[in-house]
Coordinates of C-alpha atoms in Angstrom, one line a residue:
Chain Z
M183 CA 13.4 20.6 -19.2
A184 CA 9.9 19.8 -18.3
V185 CA 11.1 16.0 -18.0
G186 CA 12.1 16.3 -14.3
L187 CA 9.1 18.2 -13.5
T188 CA 6.7 15.9 -15.0
L189 CA 8.4 13.0 -13.4
I190 CA 7.8 14.3 -10.0
F191 CA 4.1 15.5 -11.0
G192 CA 3.4 12.0 -12.3
V193 CA 4.6 10.0 -9.2
M194 CA 1.4 10.7 -7.1
R195 CA -1.0 8.1 -8.3
V196 CA -4.1 8.8 -6.0
V197 CA -7.0 10.0 -8.1
N198 CA -6.5 13.4 -7.3
F199 CA -8.4 16.1 -9.3
A200 CA -6.9 18.9 -6.9
H201 CA -3.5 18.0 -8.1
G202 CA -3.3 20.8 -10.5
D203 CA -4.7 23.1 -8.2
M204 CA -2.2 22.3 -5.5
M205 CA 0.5 23.1 -7.9
V206 CA -1.2 26.5 -8.6
W207 CA -1.4 27.1 -5.0
G208 CA 2.4 26.3 -4.8
M209 CA 3.0 29.0 -7.7
Y210 CA 0.8 31.6 -5.8
L211 CA 2.7 30.9 -2.5
A212 CA 6.0 31.3 -4.4
Y213 CA 4.5 34.6 -5.9
V214 CA 3.5 35.8 -2.3
L215 CA 7.1 34.8 -0.8
S216 CA 8.8 36.7 -3.6
T217 CA 6.7 39.9 -3.5
R218 CA 6.3 40.1 0.1
A219 CA 9.5 38.6 1.6
G220 CA 11.8 39.0 -1.3
L221 CA 12.3 35.4 -1.6
D222 CA 13.3 34.2 -4.9
P223 CA 11.3 31.1 -6.2
Y224 CA 14.5 29.1 -6.7
L225 CA 15.1 29.3 -2.9
G226 CA 11.5 29.5 -1.7
F227 CA 10.5 26.3 -3.4
A228 CA 11.5 24.3 -0.3
L229 CA 9.0 26.5 1.8
C230 CA 6.1 25.8 -0.8
A231 CA 6.9 22.1 -0.5
A232 CA 6.9 22.3 3.1
A233 CA 3.6 24.1 3.1
L234 CA 1.8 21.9 0.6
F235 CA 3.1 18.8 2.5
V236 CA 1.1 20.0 5.6
F237 CA -1.9 21.0 3.3
G238 CA -1.8 17.6 1.5
A239 CA -1.6 15.5 4.8
A240 CA -4.4 17.7 6.2
V241 CA -6.8 17.0 3.1
Q242 CA -6.0 13.3 3.5
R243 CA -6.6 13.2 7.2
G244 CA -9.8 15.4 7.3
L245 CA -11.3 14.5 4.2
V246 CA -10.2 11.5 2.1
D247 CA -9.8 9.3 5.1
R248 CA -13.5 9.6 5.7
I249 CA -14.4 8.0 2.4
V250 CA -11.5 5.7 1.9
D251 CA -13.6 2.7 2.0
A252 CA -16.2 4.2 -0.5
P253 CA -16.2 3.4 -4.2
H254 CA -13.7 5.3 -6.4
E255 CA -16.5 7.7 -7.8
M256 CA -16.9 9.2 -4.4
Q257 CA -13.1 9.9 -4.2
I258 CA -13.2 11.7 -7.5
L259 CA -16.2 13.6 -6.5
L260 CA -14.7 14.6 -3.3
M261 CA -11.4 15.6 -5.0
L262 CA -13.3 17.5 -7.9
G263 CA -15.0 19.5 -4.8
V264 CA -11.6 20.2 -3.2
A265 CA -10.1 21.4 -6.6
L266 CA -13.1 23.7 -7.2
V267 CA -12.8 25.2 -3.8
M268 CA -8.9 25.7 -4.2
E269 CA -9.4 27.3 -7.5
N270 CA -12.1 29.6 -6.3
V271 CA -10.1 30.5 -3.1
A272 CA -7.3 31.5 -5.6
L273 CA -9.6 33.4 -7.7
L274 CA -10.8 35.4 -4.6
V275 CA -7.7 36.2 -3.3
F276 CA -5.4 37.0 -6.4
G277 CA -8.0 37.7 -9.1
P278 CA -8.3 36.0 -12.5
E279 CA -5.3 37.9 -14.4
P280 CA -2.4 35.7 -15.3
I281 CA 0.8 36.5 -13.3
R282 CA 4.3 35.5 -13.4
V283 CA 7.0 35.6 -10.6
R284 CA 9.9 37.6 -11.2
S285 CA 13.1 35.9 -10.3
P286 CA 16.5 37.8 -10.6
L287 CA 18.2 34.5 -10.6
G288 CA 15.9 33.2 -13.3
A289 CA 16.6 36.3 -15.8
A290 CA 20.0 35.4 -15.9
T291 CA 21.7 33.8 -18.8
W292 CA 25.1 32.2 -19.0
Y293 CA 27.1 32.3 -22.2
L294 CA 29.2 29.1 -22.8
G295 CA 31.1 29.9 -26.0
P296 CA 28.5 29.6 -28.9
L297 CA 25.9 28.3 -26.4
Y298 CA 23.9 30.3 -24.2
V299 CA 22.0 28.6 -21.1
D300 CA 18.9 30.0 -19.4
V301 CA 19.7 29.8 -15.8
A302 CA 16.0 29.5 -14.8
R303 CA 15.3 26.3 -17.0
L304 CA 18.9 24.8 -15.9
V305 CA 18.1 25.3 -12.2
T306 CA 14.6 24.0 -12.4
F307 CA 16.0 20.9 -14.5
G308 CA 18.5 20.4 -11.8
V309 CA 16.3 20.8 -8.7
A310 CA 13.8 18.6 -10.5
I311 CA 16.5 15.8 -10.9
V312 CA 17.6 16.0 -7.4
L313 CA 14.1 15.9 -5.9
T314 CA 13.2 13.0 -8.2
A315 CA 16.4 11.4 -6.9
A316 CA 15.5 11.9 -3.5
L317 CA 11.9 10.7 -3.8
W318 CA 13.4 7.5 -5.3
V319 CA 15.7 7.2 -2.3
F320 CA 12.9 7.7 -0.1
L321 CA 10.6 5.2 -1.6
Y322 CA 13.1 2.3 -2.0
R323 CA 15.6 2.9 0.9
T324 CA 13.4 4.1 4.0
D325 CA 11.0 2.1 6.0
L326 CA 8.2 4.6 5.6
G327 CA 8.9 4.9 1.8
R328 CA 8.7 1.1 1.7
Q329 CA 5.5 1.0 3.5
I330 CA 3.9 3.5 1.0
R331 CA 5.0 1.2 -1.9
A332 CA 3.6 -1.7 0.0
A333 CA 0.3 0.1 0.6
A334 CA 0.3 0.9 -3.0
D335 CA 0.9 -2.7 -4.1
N336 CA -1.5 -4.2 -1.8
P337 CA -3.7 -2.2 0.5
Y338 CA -5.2 -5.2 2.2
G339 CA -1.9 -6.8 2.6
A340 CA -0.5 -3.9 4.3
L341 CA -3.5 -3.7 6.8
V342 CA -2.9 -7.3 7.4
I343 CA 0.6 -7.0 8.7
G344 CA -0.2 -4.3 10.9
T345 CA 0.6 -1.1 8.9
D346 CA -0.8 2.2 10.4
V347 CA -2.7 2.8 7.0
R348 CA -3.8 6.2 8.2
R349 CA -0.5 7.5 8.8
V350 CA 1.0 6.1 5.6
Y351 CA -1.7 7.4 3.5
A352 CA -1.4 11.0 5.2
A353 CA 2.3 10.7 4.5
A354 CA 2.0 9.6 0.9
F355 CA -0.6 12.4 0.2
G356 CA 1.4 15.0 1.9
I357 CA 4.6 13.9 -0.1
G358 CA 2.7 14.0 -3.3
A359 CA 1.2 17.7 -2.6
A360 CA 4.8 18.7 -1.5
C361 CA 6.5 17.5 -4.9
V362 CA 3.6 19.4 -6.6
G363 CA 4.2 22.6 -4.5
A364 CA 7.9 22.4 -5.2
A365 CA 7.2 21.8 -8.9
G366 CA 4.8 24.9 -9.0
A367 CA 7.3 27.2 -7.4
L368 CA 10.0 26.1 -9.7
V369 CA 8.1 26.8 -12.9
S370 CA 6.4 30.0 -11.5
P371 CA 9.2 32.3 -13.2
I372 CA 8.8 30.4 -16.5
L373 CA 5.2 29.8 -16.7
P374 CA 2.6 32.3 -16.5
F375 CA -0.4 31.3 -14.4
Q376 CA -3.8 32.2 -13.3
P377 CA -6.2 30.3 -11.0
S378 CA -7.9 28.2 -13.8
T379 CA -4.5 27.0 -14.7
G380 CA -4.9 24.0 -12.3
L381 CA -7.4 22.1 -14.4
S382 CA -5.1 21.8 -17.3
L383 CA -2.3 20.8 -15.0
S384 CA -4.4 18.0 -13.5
V385 CA -5.2 16.8 -17.1
T386 CA -1.5 16.5 -17.9
S387 CA -0.8 14.6 -14.8
F388 CA -3.7 12.3 -15.4
N389 CA -2.4 11.8 -18.9
I390 CA 0.9 10.7 -17.6
V391 CA -0.5 8.3 -14.8
I392 CA -2.8 6.7 -17.4
I393 CA 0.0 6.2 -20.0
G394 CA 2.2 4.9 -17.4
G395 CA -0.3 2.6 -15.9
M396 CA -2.6 3.4 -12.9
G397 CA -0.8 2.7 -9.6
S398 CA 2.5 1.9 -11.1
L399 CA 5.5 4.3 -9.7
P400 CA 7.8 3.2 -12.5
G401 CA 5.0 3.8 -14.9
A402 CA 4.7 7.4 -13.6
F403 CA 8.2 8.1 -14.3
V404 CA 8.2 6.7 -17.8
G405 CA 4.9 8.3 -18.5
G406 CA 6.2 11.7 -17.5
V407 CA 9.1 11.3 -19.8
L408 CA 7.0 10.2 -22.8
V409 CA 4.4 13.0 -22.3
S410 CA 7.1 15.8 -22.1
V411 CA 9.1 14.3 -25.0
A412 CA 5.6 14.4 -26.9
E413 CA 4.8 17.8 -26.0
S414 CA 8.1 19.2 -26.9
L415 CA 8.3 17.4 -30.1
G416 CA 4.7 18.6 -30.8
A417 CA 5.6 22.1 -30.0
V418 CA 8.5 21.9 -32.5
F419 CA 7.0 20.2 -35.4
L420 CA 3.4 21.3 -35.3
K421 CA 2.7 24.5 -33.4
P422 CA 3.5 25.2 -29.7
S423 CA -0.5 25.6 -29.3
L424 CA -0.8 22.3 -30.7
K425 CA 1.4 20.3 -28.2
E426 CA -1.0 18.7 -26.3
L427 CA -2.4 17.1 -29.6
A428 CA 1.0 15.1 -29.7
S429 CA 0.6 14.0 -26.0
F430 CA -3.0 13.0 -26.1
S431 CA -2.5 11.2 -29.6
L432 CA 0.1 9.3 -27.5
L433 CA -2.4 8.5 -24.7
I434 CA -4.9 7.2 -27.3
L435 CA -2.3 5.0 -29.1
I436 CA -1.2 3.5 -26.0
L437 CA -4.6 2.8 -24.6
I438 CA -5.3 1.0 -27.8
V439 CA -2.3 -1.1 -27.5
R440 CA -2.2 -1.6 -23.9
P441 CA -5.3 -0.7 -22.0
A442 CA -4.0 -0.8 -18.7
G443 CA -1.1 1.4 -19.7
L444 CA 2.9 0.8 -20.0
F445 CA 3.2 -0.7 -16.5
G446 CA -0.4 -1.2 -15.5
R447 CA -1.6 -4.7 -14.3
R448 CA -4.7 -5.9 -15.7
A449 CA -7.6 -5.7 -13.3
S450 CA -8.3 -9.2 -12.2
Chain C
M159 CA -1.0 -24.4 30.1
S160 CA -2.4 -20.7 30.2
T161 CA -4.9 -19.6 27.9
L162 CA -3.4 -17.3 25.4
L163 CA -6.5 -16.4 23.0
S164 CA -10.2 -17.2 23.7
L165 CA -13.2 -16.3 21.8
D166 CA -16.5 -16.2 23.7
A167 CA -19.8 -16.5 21.7
V168 CA -18.4 -14.3 19.0
E169 CA -20.8 -13.1 16.2
V170 CA -19.5 -11.6 13.0
G171 CA -21.4 -10.7 9.9
Y172 CA -21.1 -8.8 6.5
G173 CA -24.2 -6.4 6.0
D174 CA -27.2 -8.3 6.7
V175 CA -25.4 -11.6 6.6
V176 CA -24.2 -13.3 9.7
A177 CA -21.3 -15.5 8.8
V178 CA -20.4 -16.6 12.5
H179 CA -22.9 -16.6 15.1
A180 CA -21.4 -18.4 17.9
A181 CA -17.7 -19.1 17.9
S182 CA -16.3 -20.0 21.1
L183 CA -12.7 -21.4 21.2
E184 CA -9.7 -21.4 23.3
V185 CA -5.9 -21.5 22.2
R186 CA -3.5 -22.3 25.1
A187 CA 0.1 -21.1 24.9
G188 CA 2.3 -23.5 23.0
E189 CA -0.5 -25.2 21.3
I190 CA -1.5 -26.0 17.6
V191 CA -4.9 -25.6 17.3
A192 CA -6.9 -26.5 14.2
L193 CA -10.0 -24.9 13.1
I194 CA -11.7 -27.1 10.5
G195 CA -14.9 -27.0 8.6
S196 CA -16.5 -26.9 5.2
N197 CA -16.3 -24.1 2.5
G198 CA -18.2 -21.2 3.9
A199 CA -18.5 -22.4 7.4
G200 CA -17.0 -19.2 8.8
K201 CA -13.4 -20.2 9.4
T202 CA -11.9 -17.2 7.4
T203 CA -14.2 -14.7 9.1
T204 CA -13.3 -15.9 12.5
L205 CA -9.7 -15.3 11.8
R206 CA -10.4 -11.9 10.4
A207 CA -12.3 -10.9 13.5
V208 CA -9.2 -12.0 15.7
A209 CA -6.9 -10.0 13.5
G210 CA -9.0 -6.9 13.8
L211 CA -10.0 -6.9 10.1
L212 CA -13.6 -7.3 11.1
R213 CA -15.5 -6.1 14.0
P214 CA -17.6 -8.6 15.8
R215 CA -21.2 -7.7 16.5
R216 CA -21.4 -9.7 19.9
G217 CA -19.0 -11.6 22.1
R218 CA -15.5 -11.2 23.4
I219 CA -12.2 -12.0 22.0
V220 CA -9.4 -12.0 24.7
F221 CA -5.7 -12.2 24.1
D222 CA -3.3 -12.6 26.9
G223 CA -5.9 -11.2 29.3
D224 CA -6.8 -8.0 27.3
R225 CA -9.9 -7.7 25.2
I226 CA -8.9 -7.1 21.6
D227 CA -12.3 -7.2 19.7
G228 CA -12.8 -4.0 17.8
R229 CA -9.1 -3.1 18.1
S230 CA -7.3 -2.1 15.0
P231 CA -5.3 -4.6 13.0
A232 CA -2.1 -2.7 13.6
D233 CA -2.9 -2.9 17.6
V234 CA -3.5 -6.6 17.1
V235 CA -0.3 -7.1 15.5
A236 CA 1.6 -5.0 18.1
R237 CA 0.1 -7.4 21.0
G238 CA 1.7 -10.2 19.3
I239 CA -0.8 -11.9 16.9
A240 CA 0.3 -12.4 13.2
H241 CA -1.9 -13.4 10.3
V242 CA -1.1 -15.2 7.2
P243 CA -4.3 -14.4 5.1
E244 CA -5.9 -16.4 2.5
G245 CA -4.6 -15.7 -0.9
R246 CA -1.3 -14.7 1.0
Q247 CA -1.7 -11.0 0.2
L248 CA 2.1 -10.2 -0.6
F249 CA 3.5 -7.1 -2.3
P250 CA 3.9 -8.4 -5.7
T251 CA 6.0 -5.7 -7.2
M252 CA 8.3 -5.8 -4.1
T253 CA 11.2 -8.1 -3.5
V254 CA 11.0 -11.2 -1.2
L255 CA 13.3 -9.4 1.1
E256 CA 11.4 -6.2 1.2
N257 CA 8.2 -8.3 1.8
L258 CA 9.9 -9.9 4.7
E259 CA 11.3 -7.0 6.2
L260 CA 7.9 -5.1 6.0
G261 CA 6.5 -7.8 8.3
A262 CA 8.5 -6.3 11.3
R263 CA 6.3 -3.4 12.0
T264 CA 6.8 -3.0 15.7
A265 CA 9.9 -1.4 17.3
A266 CA 10.7 -4.5 19.2
S267 CA 10.5 -6.6 16.0
R268 CA 12.3 -4.1 13.9
A269 CA 15.3 -4.3 16.6
Q270 CA 15.5 -7.9 16.0
R271 CA 15.3 -7.9 12.4
P272 CA 18.4 -9.4 11.4
E273 CA 18.1 -12.4 13.9
T274 CA 14.3 -13.1 12.9
L275 CA 15.3 -12.8 9.1
A276 CA 18.2 -15.5 9.6
R277 CA 15.6 -17.7 11.2
V278 CA 13.2 -17.5 8.5
F279 CA 15.9 -18.4 6.0
D280 CA 16.8 -21.1 8.1
L281 CA 13.3 -22.4 7.9
F282 CA 12.8 -21.7 4.3
P283 CA 16.2 -21.8 2.4
R284 CA 14.4 -21.2 -0.7
L285 CA 13.4 -17.8 0.3
A286 CA 17.2 -17.0 1.0
E287 CA 18.0 -17.7 -2.7
R288 CA 15.0 -15.7 -4.0
Q289 CA 15.6 -12.7 -1.8
T290 CA 16.1 -10.1 -4.7
Q291 CA 13.2 -11.8 -6.8
L292 CA 9.9 -9.9 -7.0
A293 CA 7.3 -11.7 -4.9
G294 CA 4.8 -11.7 -7.8
T295 CA 7.2 -13.9 -9.7
L296 CA 7.3 -16.6 -7.3
S297 CA 5.8 -20.0 -7.5
G298 CA 2.6 -20.5 -5.2
G299 CA 4.7 -22.7 -2.7
E300 CA 7.4 -19.9 -2.4
Q301 CA 4.8 -17.1 -2.0
Q302 CA 3.2 -19.2 1.0
M303 CA 6.7 -19.4 2.5
T304 CA 7.1 -15.8 1.9
A305 CA 3.7 -15.0 3.6
I306 CA 4.6 -17.1 6.6
G307 CA 8.0 -15.8 6.9
R308 CA 6.6 -12.1 6.7
A309 CA 4.1 -13.1 9.6
L310 CA 7.1 -14.5 11.6
M311 CA 9.2 -11.1 11.2
A312 CA 6.6 -9.6 13.6
R313 CA 7.8 -12.0 16.1
P314 CA 4.3 -13.1 17.0
R315 CA 3.3 -15.2 20.0
L316 CA 0.3 -16.4 18.0
L317 CA 0.4 -17.2 14.4
M318 CA -2.7 -17.6 12.6
L319 CA -2.7 -19.2 9.2
D320 CA -5.7 -19.1 6.6
E321 CA -5.5 -22.2 4.3
P322 CA -1.7 -22.3 3.8
S323 CA -2.1 -25.6 1.8
L324 CA -4.6 -24.0 -0.8
G325 CA -3.5 -24.5 -4.5
L326 CA -0.2 -26.2 -3.7
A327 CA 1.4 -29.5 -4.7
P328 CA 1.5 -32.1 -1.9
I329 CA 5.1 -32.2 -1.5
V330 CA 5.0 -28.4 -0.9
V331 CA 2.3 -28.7 1.5
A332 CA 4.4 -31.4 3.4
T333 CA 7.2 -29.1 3.6
I334 CA 5.0 -26.1 4.9
F335 CA 3.4 -28.4 7.5
D336 CA 6.7 -29.7 8.6
N337 CA 7.9 -26.0 9.3
L338 CA 4.8 -25.2 11.1
A339 CA 5.7 -28.0 13.5
R340 CA 9.2 -26.4 13.8
I341 CA 7.8 -23.0 14.3
N342 CA 5.5 -24.3 17.0
A343 CA 8.4 -26.4 18.7
G344 CA 10.2 -22.8 18.8
G345 CA 7.6 -21.6 21.1
T346 CA 5.2 -19.9 18.7
T347 CA 1.4 -20.7 19.3
V348 CA -0.5 -21.6 16.1
L349 CA -4.0 -21.3 15.1
L350 CA -4.6 -23.0 11.7
V351 CA -7.6 -22.8 9.5
E352 CA -7.7 -25.7 7.0
Q353 CA -9.7 -27.5 4.5
N354 CA -7.1 -30.2 4.3
V355 CA -8.7 -31.7 7.4
L356 CA -6.6 -34.8 7.7
R357 CA -3.3 -33.0 7.5
A358 CA -4.6 -30.2 10.0
L359 CA -5.7 -32.8 12.5
R360 CA -2.5 -34.7 12.3
L361 CA -0.4 -31.6 13.0
C362 CA -2.7 -30.0 15.8
H363 CA -2.6 -30.7 19.5
R364 CA -6.4 -30.0 19.5
G365 CA -9.0 -28.9 17.1
Y366 CA -12.5 -27.2 16.6
V367 CA -15.1 -28.0 13.9
L368 CA -16.8 -25.0 12.7
E369 CA -20.2 -25.5 10.7
N370 CA -22.6 -23.0 9.5
G371 CA -21.0 -20.4 11.7
A372 CA -20.9 -22.2 15.0
I373 CA -18.6 -24.6 16.7
V374 CA -20.1 -28.1 16.7
A375 CA -17.3 -30.2 17.9
Q376 CA -14.0 -30.0 19.6
G377 CA -11.5 -32.1 21.0
T378 CA -7.8 -33.5 21.2
R379 CA -6.2 -34.6 18.0
D380 CA -6.7 -38.4 18.6
A381 CA -10.4 -37.9 19.8
L382 CA -11.2 -36.0 16.6
L383 CA -9.4 -38.3 14.3
A384 CA -11.4 -41.2 15.8
D385 CA -14.7 -39.3 15.7
E386 CA -17.0 -41.2 13.3
R387 CA -18.9 -38.1 12.3
I388 CA -15.9 -36.3 11.3
K389 CA -14.4 -39.3 9.5
R390 CA -17.6 -39.4 7.3
A391 CA -17.9 -35.7 6.9
Y392 CA -14.4 -34.6 6.3
L393 CA -12.0 -37.6 5.9
G394 CA -14.2 -39.4 3.3
R395 CA -14.1 -42.7 5.1

């Protein structure tokens, strides 16, 4: 079930250390919507995605844009700063205790003969597949999506043909944040979370992106599948608490065999 | 003929280095103008300044009556200047068709996309055969054709090319230069930067010679081809 989620999660390929914290904000937003407005996270995820889109685009326009020409390390520092601020704002507002969103929808279980299906996981899986498909259609079939792929493929080339690069970057950042926001809302009834959850989520997403190859969209998809399968197998055959051992061993193995990641291009 | 593009004492630099210090030239509507010079003379820098990729420190660049120096590349493209950069700068993991279609950025060029595409395929039939192939897997010549095609998709009034012959086999270069003549005959003004001086001079109507960041000679094709200094320095005779 984590497959679809990790797919979305891995698609955004900007070096974004605030990734996990954006997801946690999506979770808290789902929590607020559910406790204050009585909106089930399985319905509220769309609102979370919209909110995070605006937030992501604003971070890109207001902060990242200013240092887009600076070396990569500067972007990492900036995003680390954003991550710290986001985590501590969450801490200030919601406190450090782990919480979990209650969802009447998510508590239900369907019995299909001898099998019983957890509705929460089924819905999460289904929505994740739909969102991933929608993202694919957007990136491959629409003009803005193609501009995003072009800018990812060759930023200088995109500039030369007259792409409004700022607009494209803001859209890409916003969509990445929206995906993460939706994912956060969707897992909020399953996964207990606290402000510090963001860091481990960021690390997982980096793992995926590095395995797939930095900057490769198909790589992010495949990396997402591999990491979640490795973690599921690790949880079954080792111990649930050792599942990261499996995914990070996979990371090391792949880096030894293919230093640029599965779909990565060698730096020239 | 009316002036389409003019550069007036343009100075461009990178950091402390001044790459071009006195570029003045004029391109009239309908012409092919060649900008020649040795490696490092500032030809690429000059084109990049016109394309909005570099901001000149001094001087003026005027296109169709409006100052364009300091404008964004997107704005310059929208005004009708398309740039085929050095190294082609395609999108390697996207198909030839996607690369071409991406060239049509403005609303006007998007509306005419099917017709322009048909014209590009007519100029370069090879691209029609390779539409679904990833640009990164093309041969050098096919990549250059894709880069020119992508620029044409913007329906430019001025097409600027930076070293289109670089690294290509002579027969491919001949095809590309024939097509530049056809593109020009179709009404598109061309500003061509080339190290292949003989070919560039034969194709052009007029030419400029750039040396150490300044224009040192100019003239019509025949005058430049007959110039003793140019013969000695660039044509090896």
